[in-house]
Structure formats: structure tokens, C-alpha cells
Tab-separated table of C-alpha atoms and ligand atoms in Angstrom:
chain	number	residue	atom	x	y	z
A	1	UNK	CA	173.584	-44.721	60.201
A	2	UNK	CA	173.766	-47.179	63.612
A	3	UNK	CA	177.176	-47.555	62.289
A	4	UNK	CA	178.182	-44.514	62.670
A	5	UNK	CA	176.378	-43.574	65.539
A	6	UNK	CA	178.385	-46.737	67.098
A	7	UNK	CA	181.721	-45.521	65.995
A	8	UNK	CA	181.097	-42.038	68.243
A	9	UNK	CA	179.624	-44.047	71.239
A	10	UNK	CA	183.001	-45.948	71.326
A	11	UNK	CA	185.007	-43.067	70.874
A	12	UNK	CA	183.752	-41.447	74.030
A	13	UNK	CA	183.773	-44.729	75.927
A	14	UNK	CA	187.681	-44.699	75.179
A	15	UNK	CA	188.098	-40.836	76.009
A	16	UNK	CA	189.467	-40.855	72.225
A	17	UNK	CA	189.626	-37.472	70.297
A	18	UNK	CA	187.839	-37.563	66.663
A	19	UNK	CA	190.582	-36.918	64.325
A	20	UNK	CA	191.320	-33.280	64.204
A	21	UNK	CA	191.730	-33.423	60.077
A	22	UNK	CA	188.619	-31.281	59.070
A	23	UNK	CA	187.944	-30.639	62.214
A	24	UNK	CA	185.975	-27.455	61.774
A	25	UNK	CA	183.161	-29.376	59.665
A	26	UNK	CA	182.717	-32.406	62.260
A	27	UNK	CA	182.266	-30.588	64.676
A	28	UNK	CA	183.550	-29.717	68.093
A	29	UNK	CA	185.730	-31.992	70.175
A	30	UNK	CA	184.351	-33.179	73.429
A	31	UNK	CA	184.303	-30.729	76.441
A	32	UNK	CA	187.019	-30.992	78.143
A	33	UNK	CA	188.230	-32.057	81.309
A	34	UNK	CA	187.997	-29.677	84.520
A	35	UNK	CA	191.293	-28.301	85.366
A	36	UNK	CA	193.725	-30.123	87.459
A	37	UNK	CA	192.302	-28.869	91.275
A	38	UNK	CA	196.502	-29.776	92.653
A	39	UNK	CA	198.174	-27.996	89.457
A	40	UNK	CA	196.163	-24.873	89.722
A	41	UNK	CA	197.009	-25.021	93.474
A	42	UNK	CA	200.503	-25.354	93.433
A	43	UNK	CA	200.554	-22.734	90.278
A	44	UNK	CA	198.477	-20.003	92.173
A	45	UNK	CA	200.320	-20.720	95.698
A	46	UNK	CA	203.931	-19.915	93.562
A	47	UNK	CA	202.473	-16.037	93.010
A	48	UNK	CA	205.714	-14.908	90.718
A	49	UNK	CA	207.520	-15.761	88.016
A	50	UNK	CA	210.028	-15.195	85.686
A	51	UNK	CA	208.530	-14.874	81.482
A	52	UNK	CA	211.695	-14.705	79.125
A	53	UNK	CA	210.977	-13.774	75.583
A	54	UNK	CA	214.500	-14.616	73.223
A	55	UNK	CA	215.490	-15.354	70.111
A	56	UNK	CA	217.878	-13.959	67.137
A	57	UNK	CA	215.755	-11.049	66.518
A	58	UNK	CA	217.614	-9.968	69.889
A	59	UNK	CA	220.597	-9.059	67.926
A	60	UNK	CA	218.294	-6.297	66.536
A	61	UNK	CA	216.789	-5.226	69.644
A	62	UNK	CA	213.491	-4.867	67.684
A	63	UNK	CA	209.949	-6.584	68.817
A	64	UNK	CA	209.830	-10.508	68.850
A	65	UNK	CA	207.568	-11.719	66.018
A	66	UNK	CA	206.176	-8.346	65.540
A	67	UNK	CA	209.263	-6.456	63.940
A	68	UNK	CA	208.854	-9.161	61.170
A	69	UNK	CA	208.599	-7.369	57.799
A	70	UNK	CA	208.336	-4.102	59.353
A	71	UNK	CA	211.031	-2.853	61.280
A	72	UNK	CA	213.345	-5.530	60.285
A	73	UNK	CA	212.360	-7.107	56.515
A	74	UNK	CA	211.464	-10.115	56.709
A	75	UNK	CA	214.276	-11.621	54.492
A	76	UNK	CA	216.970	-10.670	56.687
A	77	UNK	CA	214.513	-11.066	59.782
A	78	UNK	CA	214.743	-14.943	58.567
A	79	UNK	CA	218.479	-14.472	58.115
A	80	UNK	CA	219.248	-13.755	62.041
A	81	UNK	CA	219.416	-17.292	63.002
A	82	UNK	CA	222.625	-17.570	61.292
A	83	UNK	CA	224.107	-15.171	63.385
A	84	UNK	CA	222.335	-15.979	66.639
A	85	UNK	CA	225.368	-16.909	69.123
A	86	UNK	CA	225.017	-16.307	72.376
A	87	UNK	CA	227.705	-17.890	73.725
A	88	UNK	CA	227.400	-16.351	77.370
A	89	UNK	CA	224.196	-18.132	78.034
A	90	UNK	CA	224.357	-20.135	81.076
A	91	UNK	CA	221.219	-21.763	81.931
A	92	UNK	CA	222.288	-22.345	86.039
A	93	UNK	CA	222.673	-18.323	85.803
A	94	UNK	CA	219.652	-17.409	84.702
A	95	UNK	CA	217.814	-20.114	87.216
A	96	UNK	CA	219.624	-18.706	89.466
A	97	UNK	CA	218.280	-14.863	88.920
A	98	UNK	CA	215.129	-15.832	88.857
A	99	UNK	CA	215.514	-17.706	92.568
A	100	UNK	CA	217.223	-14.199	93.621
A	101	UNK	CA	214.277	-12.094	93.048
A	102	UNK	CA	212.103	-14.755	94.542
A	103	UNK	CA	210.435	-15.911	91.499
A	104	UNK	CA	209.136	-19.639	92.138
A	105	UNK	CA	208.463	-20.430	87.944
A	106	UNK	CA	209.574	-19.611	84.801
A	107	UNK	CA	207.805	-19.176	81.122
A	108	UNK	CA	210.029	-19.041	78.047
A	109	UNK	CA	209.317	-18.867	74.821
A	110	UNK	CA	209.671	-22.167	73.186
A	111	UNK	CA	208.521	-20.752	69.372
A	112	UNK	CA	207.066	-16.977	69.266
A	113	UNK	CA	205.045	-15.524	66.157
A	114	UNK	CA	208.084	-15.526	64.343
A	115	UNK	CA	208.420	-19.142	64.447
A	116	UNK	CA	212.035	-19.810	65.611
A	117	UNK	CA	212.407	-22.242	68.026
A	118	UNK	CA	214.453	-22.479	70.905
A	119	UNK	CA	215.010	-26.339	71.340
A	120	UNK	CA	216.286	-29.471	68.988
A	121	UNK	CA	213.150	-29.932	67.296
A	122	UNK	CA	213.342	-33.025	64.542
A	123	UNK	CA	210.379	-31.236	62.666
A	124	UNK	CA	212.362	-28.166	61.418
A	125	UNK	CA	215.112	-27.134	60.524
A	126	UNK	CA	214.497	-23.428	62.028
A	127	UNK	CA	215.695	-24.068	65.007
A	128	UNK	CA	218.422	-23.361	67.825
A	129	UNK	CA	221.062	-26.158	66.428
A	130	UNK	CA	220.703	-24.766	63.353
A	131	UNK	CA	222.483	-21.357	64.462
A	132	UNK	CA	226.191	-21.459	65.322
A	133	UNK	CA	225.407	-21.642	69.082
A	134	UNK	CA	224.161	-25.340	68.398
A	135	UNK	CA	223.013	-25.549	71.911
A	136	UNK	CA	219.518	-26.763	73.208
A	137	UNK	CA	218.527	-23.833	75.187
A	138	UNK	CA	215.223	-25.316	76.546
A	139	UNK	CA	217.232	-28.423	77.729
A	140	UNK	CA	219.579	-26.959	79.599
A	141	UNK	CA	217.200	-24.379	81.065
A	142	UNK	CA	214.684	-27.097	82.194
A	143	UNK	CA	217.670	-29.201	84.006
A	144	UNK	CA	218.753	-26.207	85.281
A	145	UNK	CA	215.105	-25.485	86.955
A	146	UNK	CA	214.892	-29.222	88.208
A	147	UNK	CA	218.036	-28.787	89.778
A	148	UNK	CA	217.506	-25.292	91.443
A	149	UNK	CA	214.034	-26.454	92.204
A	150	UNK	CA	212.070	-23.839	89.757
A	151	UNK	CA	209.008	-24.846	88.389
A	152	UNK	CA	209.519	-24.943	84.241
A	153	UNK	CA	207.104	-24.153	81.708
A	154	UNK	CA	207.521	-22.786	78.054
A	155	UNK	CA	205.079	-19.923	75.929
A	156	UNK	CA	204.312	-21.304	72.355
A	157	UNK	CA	203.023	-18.847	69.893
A	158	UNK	CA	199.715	-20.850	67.616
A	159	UNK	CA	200.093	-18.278	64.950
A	160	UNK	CA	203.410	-18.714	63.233
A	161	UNK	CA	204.158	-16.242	60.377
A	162	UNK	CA	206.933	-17.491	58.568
A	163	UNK	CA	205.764	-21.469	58.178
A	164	UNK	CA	204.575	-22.310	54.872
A	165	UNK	CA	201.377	-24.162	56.167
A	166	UNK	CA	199.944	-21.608	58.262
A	167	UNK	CA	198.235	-18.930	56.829
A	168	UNK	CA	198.983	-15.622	57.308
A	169	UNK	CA	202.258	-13.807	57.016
A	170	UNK	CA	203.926	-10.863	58.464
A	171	UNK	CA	203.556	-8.051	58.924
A	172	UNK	CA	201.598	-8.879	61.973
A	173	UNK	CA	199.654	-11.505	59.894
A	174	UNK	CA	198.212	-8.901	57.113
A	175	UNK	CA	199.419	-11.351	54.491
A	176	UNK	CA	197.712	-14.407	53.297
A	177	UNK	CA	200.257	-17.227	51.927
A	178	UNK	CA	199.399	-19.278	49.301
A	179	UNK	CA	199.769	-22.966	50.188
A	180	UNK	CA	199.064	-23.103	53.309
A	181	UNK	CA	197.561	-25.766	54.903
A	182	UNK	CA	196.286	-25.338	58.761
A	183	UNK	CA	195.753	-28.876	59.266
A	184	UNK	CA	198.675	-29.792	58.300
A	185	UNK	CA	199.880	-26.797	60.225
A	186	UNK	CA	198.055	-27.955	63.648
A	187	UNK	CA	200.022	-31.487	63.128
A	188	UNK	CA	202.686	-29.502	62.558
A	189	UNK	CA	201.878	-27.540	66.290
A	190	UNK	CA	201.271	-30.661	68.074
A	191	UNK	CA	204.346	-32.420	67.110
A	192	UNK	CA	206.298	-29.753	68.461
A	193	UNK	CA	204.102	-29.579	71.987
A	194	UNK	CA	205.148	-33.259	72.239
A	195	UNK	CA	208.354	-32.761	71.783
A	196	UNK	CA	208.482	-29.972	74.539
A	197	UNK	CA	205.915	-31.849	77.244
A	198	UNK	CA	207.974	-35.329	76.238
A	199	UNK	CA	211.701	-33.912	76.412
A	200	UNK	CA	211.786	-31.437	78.791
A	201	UNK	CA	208.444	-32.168	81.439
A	202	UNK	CA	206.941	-32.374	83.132
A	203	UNK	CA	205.485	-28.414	82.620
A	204	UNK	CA	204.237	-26.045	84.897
A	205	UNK	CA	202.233	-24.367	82.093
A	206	UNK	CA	201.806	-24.172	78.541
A	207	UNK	CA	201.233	-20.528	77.898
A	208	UNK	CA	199.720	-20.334	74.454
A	209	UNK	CA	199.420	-16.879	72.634
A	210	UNK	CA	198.615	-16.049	68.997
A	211	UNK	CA	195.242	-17.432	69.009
A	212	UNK	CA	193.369	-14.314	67.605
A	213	UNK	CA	193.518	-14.938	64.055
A	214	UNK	CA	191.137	-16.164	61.722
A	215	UNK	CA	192.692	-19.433	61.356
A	216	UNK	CA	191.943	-20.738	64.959
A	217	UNK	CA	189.152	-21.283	65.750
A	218	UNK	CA	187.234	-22.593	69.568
A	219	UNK	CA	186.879	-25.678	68.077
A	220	UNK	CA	190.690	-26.197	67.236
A	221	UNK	CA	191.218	-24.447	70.640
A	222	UNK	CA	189.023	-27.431	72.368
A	223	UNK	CA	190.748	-30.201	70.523
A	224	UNK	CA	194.235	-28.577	71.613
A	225	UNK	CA	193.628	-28.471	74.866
A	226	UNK	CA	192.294	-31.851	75.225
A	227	UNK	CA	195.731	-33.142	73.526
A	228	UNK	CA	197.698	-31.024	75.753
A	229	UNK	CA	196.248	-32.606	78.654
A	230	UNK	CA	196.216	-36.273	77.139
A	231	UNK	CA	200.049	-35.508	77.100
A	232	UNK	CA	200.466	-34.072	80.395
A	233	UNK	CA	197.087	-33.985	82.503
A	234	UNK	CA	198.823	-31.995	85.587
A	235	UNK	CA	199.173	-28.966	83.363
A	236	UNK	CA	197.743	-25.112	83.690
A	237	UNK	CA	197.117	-24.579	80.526
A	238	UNK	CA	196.120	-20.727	79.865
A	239	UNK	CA	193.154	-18.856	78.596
A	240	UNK	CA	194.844	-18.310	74.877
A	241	UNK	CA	194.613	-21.576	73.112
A	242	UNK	CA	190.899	-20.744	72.665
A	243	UNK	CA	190.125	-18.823	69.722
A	244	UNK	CA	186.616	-17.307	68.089
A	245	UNK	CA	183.553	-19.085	67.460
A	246	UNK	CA	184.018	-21.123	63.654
A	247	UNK	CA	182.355	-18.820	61.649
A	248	UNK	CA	179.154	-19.501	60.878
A	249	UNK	CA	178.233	-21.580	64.032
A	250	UNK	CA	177.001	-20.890	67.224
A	251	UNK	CA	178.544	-18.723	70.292
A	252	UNK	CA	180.699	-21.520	71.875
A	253	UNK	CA	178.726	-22.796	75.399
A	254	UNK	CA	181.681	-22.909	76.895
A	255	UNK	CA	185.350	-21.137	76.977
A	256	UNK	CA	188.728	-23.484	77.867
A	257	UNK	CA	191.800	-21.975	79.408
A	258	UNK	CA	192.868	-22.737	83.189
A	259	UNK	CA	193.084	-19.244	83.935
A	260	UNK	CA	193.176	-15.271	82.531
A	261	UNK	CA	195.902	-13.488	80.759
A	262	UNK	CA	195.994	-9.958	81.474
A	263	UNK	CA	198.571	-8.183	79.656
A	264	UNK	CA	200.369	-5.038	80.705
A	265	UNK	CA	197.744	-4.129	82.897
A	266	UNK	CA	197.316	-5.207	86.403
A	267	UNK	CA	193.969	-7.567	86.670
A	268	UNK	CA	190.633	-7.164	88.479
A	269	UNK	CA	190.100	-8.129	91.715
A	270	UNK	CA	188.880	-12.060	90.947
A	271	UNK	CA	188.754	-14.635	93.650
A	272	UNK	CA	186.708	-17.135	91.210
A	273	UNK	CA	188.427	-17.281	87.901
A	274	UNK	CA	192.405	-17.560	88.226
A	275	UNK	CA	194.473	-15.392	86.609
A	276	UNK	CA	197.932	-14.086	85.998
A	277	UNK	CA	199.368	-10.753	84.458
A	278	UNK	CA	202.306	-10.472	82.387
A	279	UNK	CA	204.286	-7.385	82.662
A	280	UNK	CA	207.406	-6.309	80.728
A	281	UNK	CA	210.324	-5.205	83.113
A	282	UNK	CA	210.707	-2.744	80.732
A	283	UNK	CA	208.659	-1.966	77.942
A	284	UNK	CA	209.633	-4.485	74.986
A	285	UNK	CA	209.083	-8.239	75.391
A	286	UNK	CA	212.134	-8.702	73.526
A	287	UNK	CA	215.634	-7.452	74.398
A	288	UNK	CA	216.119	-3.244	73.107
A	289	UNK	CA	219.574	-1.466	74.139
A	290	UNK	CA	218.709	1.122	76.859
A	291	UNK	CA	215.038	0.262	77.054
A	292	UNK	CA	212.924	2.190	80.031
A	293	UNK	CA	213.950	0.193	82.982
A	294	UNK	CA	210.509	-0.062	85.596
A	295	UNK	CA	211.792	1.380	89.018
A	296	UNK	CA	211.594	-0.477	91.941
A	297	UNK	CA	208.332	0.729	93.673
A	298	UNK	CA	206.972	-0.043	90.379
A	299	UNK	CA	207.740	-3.297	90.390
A	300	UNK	CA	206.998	-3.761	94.434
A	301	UNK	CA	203.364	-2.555	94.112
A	302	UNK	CA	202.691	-4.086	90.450
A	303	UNK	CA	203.151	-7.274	92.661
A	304	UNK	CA	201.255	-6.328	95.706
A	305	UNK	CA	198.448	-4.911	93.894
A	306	UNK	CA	198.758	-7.896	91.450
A	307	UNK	CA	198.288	-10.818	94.271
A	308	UNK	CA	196.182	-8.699	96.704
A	309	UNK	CA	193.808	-9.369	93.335
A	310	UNK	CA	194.281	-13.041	93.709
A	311	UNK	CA	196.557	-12.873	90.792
A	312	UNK	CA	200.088	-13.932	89.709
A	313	UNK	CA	202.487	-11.802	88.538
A	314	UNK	CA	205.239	-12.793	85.339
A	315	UNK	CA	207.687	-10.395	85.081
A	316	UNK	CA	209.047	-10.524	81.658
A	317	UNK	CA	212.663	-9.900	80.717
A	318	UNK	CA	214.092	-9.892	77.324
A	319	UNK	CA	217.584	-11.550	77.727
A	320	UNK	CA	220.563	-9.899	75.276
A	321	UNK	CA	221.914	-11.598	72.085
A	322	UNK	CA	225.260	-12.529	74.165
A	323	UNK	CA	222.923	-14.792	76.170
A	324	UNK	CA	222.811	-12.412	79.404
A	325	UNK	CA	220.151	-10.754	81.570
A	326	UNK	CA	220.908	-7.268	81.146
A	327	UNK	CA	223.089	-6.393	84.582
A	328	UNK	CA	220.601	-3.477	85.774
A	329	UNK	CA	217.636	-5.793	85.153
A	330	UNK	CA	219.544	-8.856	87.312
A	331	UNK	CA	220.203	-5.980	90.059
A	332	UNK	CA	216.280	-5.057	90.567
A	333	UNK	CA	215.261	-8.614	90.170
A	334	UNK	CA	217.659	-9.005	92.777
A	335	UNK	CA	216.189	-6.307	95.108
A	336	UNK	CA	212.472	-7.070	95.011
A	337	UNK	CA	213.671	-10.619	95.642
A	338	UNK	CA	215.499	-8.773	98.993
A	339	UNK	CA	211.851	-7.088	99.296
A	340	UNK	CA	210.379	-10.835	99.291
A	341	UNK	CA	212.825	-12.090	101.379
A	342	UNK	CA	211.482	-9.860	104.512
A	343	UNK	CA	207.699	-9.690	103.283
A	344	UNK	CA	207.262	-12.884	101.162
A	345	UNK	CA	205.068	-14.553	104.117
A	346	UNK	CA	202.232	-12.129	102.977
A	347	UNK	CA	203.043	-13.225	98.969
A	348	UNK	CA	203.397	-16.595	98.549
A	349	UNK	CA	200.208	-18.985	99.279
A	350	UNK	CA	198.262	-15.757	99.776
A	351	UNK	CA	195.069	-15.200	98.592
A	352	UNK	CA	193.701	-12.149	97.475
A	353	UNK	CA	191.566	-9.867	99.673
A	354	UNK	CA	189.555	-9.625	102.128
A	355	UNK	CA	189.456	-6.329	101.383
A	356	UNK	CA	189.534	-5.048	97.312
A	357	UNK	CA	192.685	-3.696	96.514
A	358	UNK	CA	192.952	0.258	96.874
A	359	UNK	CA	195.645	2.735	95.894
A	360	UNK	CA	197.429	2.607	99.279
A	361	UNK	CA	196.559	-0.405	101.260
A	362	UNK	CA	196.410	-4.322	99.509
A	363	UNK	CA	195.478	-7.262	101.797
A	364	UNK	CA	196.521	-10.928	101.135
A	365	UNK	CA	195.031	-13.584	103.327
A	366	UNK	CA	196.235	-17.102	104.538
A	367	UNK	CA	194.184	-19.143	106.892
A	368	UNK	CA	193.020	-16.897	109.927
A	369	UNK	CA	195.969	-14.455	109.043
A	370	UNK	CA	195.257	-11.244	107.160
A	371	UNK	CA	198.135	-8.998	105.678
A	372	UNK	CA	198.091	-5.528	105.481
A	373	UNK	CA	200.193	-3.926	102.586
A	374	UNK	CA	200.390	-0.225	103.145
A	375	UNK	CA	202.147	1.356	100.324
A	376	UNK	CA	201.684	4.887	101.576
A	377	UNK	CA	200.110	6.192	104.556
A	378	UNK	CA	199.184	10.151	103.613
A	379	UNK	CA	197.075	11.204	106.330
A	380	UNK	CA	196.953	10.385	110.030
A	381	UNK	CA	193.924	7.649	109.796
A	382	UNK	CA	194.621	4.760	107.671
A	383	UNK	CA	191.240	4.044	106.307
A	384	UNK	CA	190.714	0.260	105.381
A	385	UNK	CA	188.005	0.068	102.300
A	386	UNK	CA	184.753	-1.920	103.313
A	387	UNK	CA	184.876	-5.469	103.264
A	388	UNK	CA	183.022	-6.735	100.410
A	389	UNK	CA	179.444	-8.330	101.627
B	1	JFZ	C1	201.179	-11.187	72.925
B	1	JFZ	C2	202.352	-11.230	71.975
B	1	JFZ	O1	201.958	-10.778	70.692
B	1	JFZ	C3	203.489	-10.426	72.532
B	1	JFZ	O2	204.585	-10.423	71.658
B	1	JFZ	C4	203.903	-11.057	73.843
B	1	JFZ	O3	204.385	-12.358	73.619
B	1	JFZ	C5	202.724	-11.075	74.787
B	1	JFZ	C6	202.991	-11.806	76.074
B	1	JFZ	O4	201.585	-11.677	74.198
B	1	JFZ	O5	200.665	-9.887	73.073
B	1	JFZ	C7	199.827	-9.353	72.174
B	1	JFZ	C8	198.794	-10.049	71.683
B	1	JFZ	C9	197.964	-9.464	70.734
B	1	JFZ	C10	198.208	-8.191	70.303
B	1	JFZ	C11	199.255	-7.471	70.837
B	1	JFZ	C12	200.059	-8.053	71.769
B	1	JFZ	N1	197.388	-7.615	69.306
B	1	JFZ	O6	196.461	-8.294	68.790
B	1	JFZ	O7	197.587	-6.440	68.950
């Protein structure tokens, strides 16, 4: 008994994690650190960046992850690698768009739901120098960001349909596999992370998704964000690695996650918790031939309204299987980066407010300096809403 009870004293004296094998009966990890006060600074003071969701299911032009075993089966789904060659990529390019429309990071998916993964990962074989492109995307996209001086970060799906270990299967995990084995799946998940913070850091973000399913848990969402930050502590890590309560125990005390993930939508005005919504430039994540392209004043006031909220904005685009950014999506990144170019002293840095956002006029604040977005100005007054007490 005084043992054990000596062994757990020592292992918060070091800062050590309990082992993570059976980690749902142990019990939770320890809380973890505050978030990086600098990180989140530098992260929130950026205001806009670029999300890029690819892989071979792009040669489709069906939904990443979620076209698995439904739209596309899921034999031939698992077949696209084979064929993935997109031999027009050029990482300096797409840097380079991203700069133009005055985008200061970028997101991409490292591994979605459908598990394919982007970089030279030694712990499959599913992976981007296994297709006949044989190119390490997320290496030359991170040198391309250090060089062009674009903050890089990667999104890595938990939930991954197609390994054997974890347990659900497509469509949209409504399949239970037999075998499966989640902690060897979550050794699995942190080997890869490694790889990614070790190779190609240090990160921006890690921008985990795919955490709604019955297999994670909060307590595996605890332990993974304590390892995340034991890898890189500098790093915004976002509200999705959580996950539900283990079933059976308690409401959680506490939720982890640097910051809130609003999705499609534009967020509430929120001056204490961080946040960030992600936004499709058209309407799939992935790439889809003559998808609805979002028109300019769209994407102008989805930003204003966005940081005038105190958010941050990632615009997603869905690059095609040749390895471009669809022309007409390069030429309006390229002309709301024109728009930022004349207004970005009332983006970046910015906070959100004083005043609440309202339909016509947004206000961003730095220092004694307020700034008054009017997006329309319908009758002769321009009201300003109230100031908030
Ligand atoms: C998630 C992903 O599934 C999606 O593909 C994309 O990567 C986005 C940024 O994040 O969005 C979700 C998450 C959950 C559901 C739908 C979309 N859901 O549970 O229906």
C-alpha cells in the first residue's frame, strides 16, 4: 500500500505521465498544464490562415474520410493511393498563395478519418511514399513555410477508420472491427505525432478532430494533450483532442483544448475563451470539380465578423489531385489578401470589440485605437450598438 502510494508521489515529483496502457481503469492523467500565455499570443495576433484538406480521395472529388464506404466503396477508396500523383505540387507555390491572401499560418491535414497520411511515416506503410508521387508533402511544405516565414501546423484526425486497431469502421464509423485494439491504437497515434512535432517543428498547432466517438474518451484526451505538450510545450493545441466523460465515471472537472473550434459557422462574440472558425472556401473540405465558389464579400465579412468576435478565421481549400489550388480559388485568395493589404492594420493583432459585432458595423481594437468596419451603411445615421457594460 505505502508502496504504491510512493510510486505516484514520485511520478508527480518527475512531471511523469502514468502509462497510458489501461488507461481508462487507472484513472485520469494529471491536469494539465495552462496553455502557453506567448503561443496563444502569437497564434491569436496571426488572425488568418490557410486549412488544406488533401489526399487521394481528391482524384474522386468526393468528401475526405467521409465518402469512405459510401460514395466511394471502401475497397477502391483504399485503392486511390496507388494512383495518387500529383506531380504539379509545389510546396513554395502554395506558401506562396497563402502569403498573397494575407494568411499568416497554415493547417494541413497530416492523416484525416480516412487514415492516409501525408508524410514518410516509418509506422505504415499507408502513406505518401507509398503512392507513385513518392514525395514527402509535409516536408517540403514545412521548409517551404520556414522559408516564406508562415507559421506551420498540421490537422490529425484521432478516429481513423481504416486501421486495424482502432475500432470503428466506415461508413462514418457505423462499423465495429473485430481486432481492434485502442491502446495499441493510441501508441499507434502518438508515434505518428512524434514523428510530425520531431521532423517537421516546431508547430503552430496541432488541430485534432475525430474525437467524438466512443473510443476516446476525456481521459485519453488529458493524457494526449499532456504528451503533445511534453513534445512541444509552445504548442496551441485545440479544443478536439478531448472527448466524453469514460462511461461510467464522473462529468470531467475540467475540459483541455487551447481554444474553440467552430465549424462552418461564424463564432460568438468571446473575449475570454479563444477561438477560431474553420470555413470551407467552398463547400467540401476536400477538392469537388466545379464546387460553389464563396464570393468575395463573403469571404471579406466572414473575416471581419469573424475577428471583430475575437476570433480567427481558417479558410479551408481543398487542393486538386494534380497538386494545384484550383486557379479561381488562388484568384480570390489573392483579392481578399489585396483587401488586407489596405485594411489589414484593423485585422492583424486586433482584438475583438468594443462593441459586439452587428450586421453592418464590426469593431477591432488595438491599444487606444478602435476600428470601425462598416460593411454597409443603409440609412443616413450610422448607429453604433451599445458598448457592452
Ligand atoms: C470535421 C471533419 O469530420 C471534417 O471532415 C473536417 O475535417 C472538419 C474540419 O472537421 O467536421 C465534422 C466533425 C463531426 C461531424 C461532421 C463534421 N459529425 O459528427 O457529423
Amino acid at each position: 500500500m505505502r508502496r504504491v502510494a510512493m510510486l505516484v508521489i514520485f511520478m508527480a515529483v518527475l512531471g511523469a505521465q502514468p502509462p497510458c496502457q489501461g488507461l481508462a481503469e487507472s484513472g485520469p492523467a494529471a491536469k494539465p498544464p495552462a496553455p502557453n500565455a506567448d503561443a496563444m499570443r502569437r497564434w491569436q495576433d496571426m488572425r488568418f490562415g490557410m486549412f488544406i484538406h488533401w489526399g487521394p480521395i481528391s482524384l474522386k472529388g468526393t468528401e475526405i474520410g467521409w465518402s469512405r464506404g459510401k460514395e466511394v466503396p471502401k475497397d477502391e477508396y483504399d485503392g486511390l493511393y496507388k494512383k495518387f500523383n500529383p506531380t504539379q505540387f509545389n510546396a513554395d507555390e502554395w506558401v506562396a498563395v497563402a502569403k498573397s491572401a494575407g494568411m499568416k499560418y497554415l493547417v494541413i491535414t497530416s492523416k484525416h478519418h480516412d487514415g492516409f497520411c501525408l508524410w514518410d511515416s516509418k509506422l505504415t506503410d499507408y502513406d505518401i511514399m507509398a503512392t507513385p508521387f513518392h514525395r514527402d508533402v509535409l516536408k517540403e511544405l514545412s521548409a517551404a513555410c520556414k522559408r516564406q516565414g508562415i507559421s506551420f501546423s498540421t490537422y490529425h484526425s484521432i478516429l481513423d477508420w481504416r486501421h486495424p486497431d482502432y475500432p470503428t469502421d466506415s461508413p462514418g464509423g457505423s462499423v465495429p472491427k473485430t481486432g481492434a485494439d485502442m491502446d495499441r491504437y493510441v501508441t499507434y497515434l502518438k508515434g505518428q505525432l512524434r514523428e510530425i512535432i520531431e521532423n517537421y517543428g516546431p508547430l503552430g498547432i496541432m488541430w485534432f478532430d475525430g474525437q467524438w466517438e466512443e473510443p476516446w474518451n476525456h481521459d485519453r484526451g488529458v493524457d494526449l494533450y499532456n504528451y503533445v505538450r511534453s513534445l512541444q510545450d509552445d504548442i496551441v493545441i485545440n479544443n478536439r483532442v478531448d472527448g466524453k466523460p469514460v462511461p461510467g465515471s464522473p462529468a470531467a472537472k475540467y475540459r483541455v483544448g487551447d481554444y474553440g473550434t467552430p465549424e462552418q459557422t461564424i463564432g460568438g462574440f468571446n473575449r475570454q475563451e479563444p477561438w477560431e472558425t474553420c470555413m470551407t472556401i467552398c463547400q467540401q473540405w476536400a477538392w469537388k470539380p466545379d464546387d460553389k465558389l464563396k464570393s468575395l464579400p463573403e469571404c471579406i465579412e466572414t473575416l471581419v465578423q469573424t475577428v471583430g468576435g475575437d476570433g480567427n478565421l481558417l479558410l479551408n481549400v481543398g487542393p486538386m489531385p494534380d497538386g494545384r489550388i484550383e486557379p479561381r480559388q488562388v484568384e480570390r485568395l489573392k483579392e481578399m489578401g489585396a483587401w488586407l493589404a489596405k485594411y489589414g492594420e484593423g485585422i492583424y493583432a486586433t482584438r475583438g470589440g468594443p462593441f459586439k459585432p452587428a450586421k453592418y458595423v464590426v469593431s477591432t481594437r488595438k491599444g487606444n485605437t478602435v476600428y470601425l468596419h462598416i460593411l454597409a451603411w443603409p440609412e443616413e445615421t450610422l448607429k453604433l450598438p451599445s458598448l457592452p457594460a
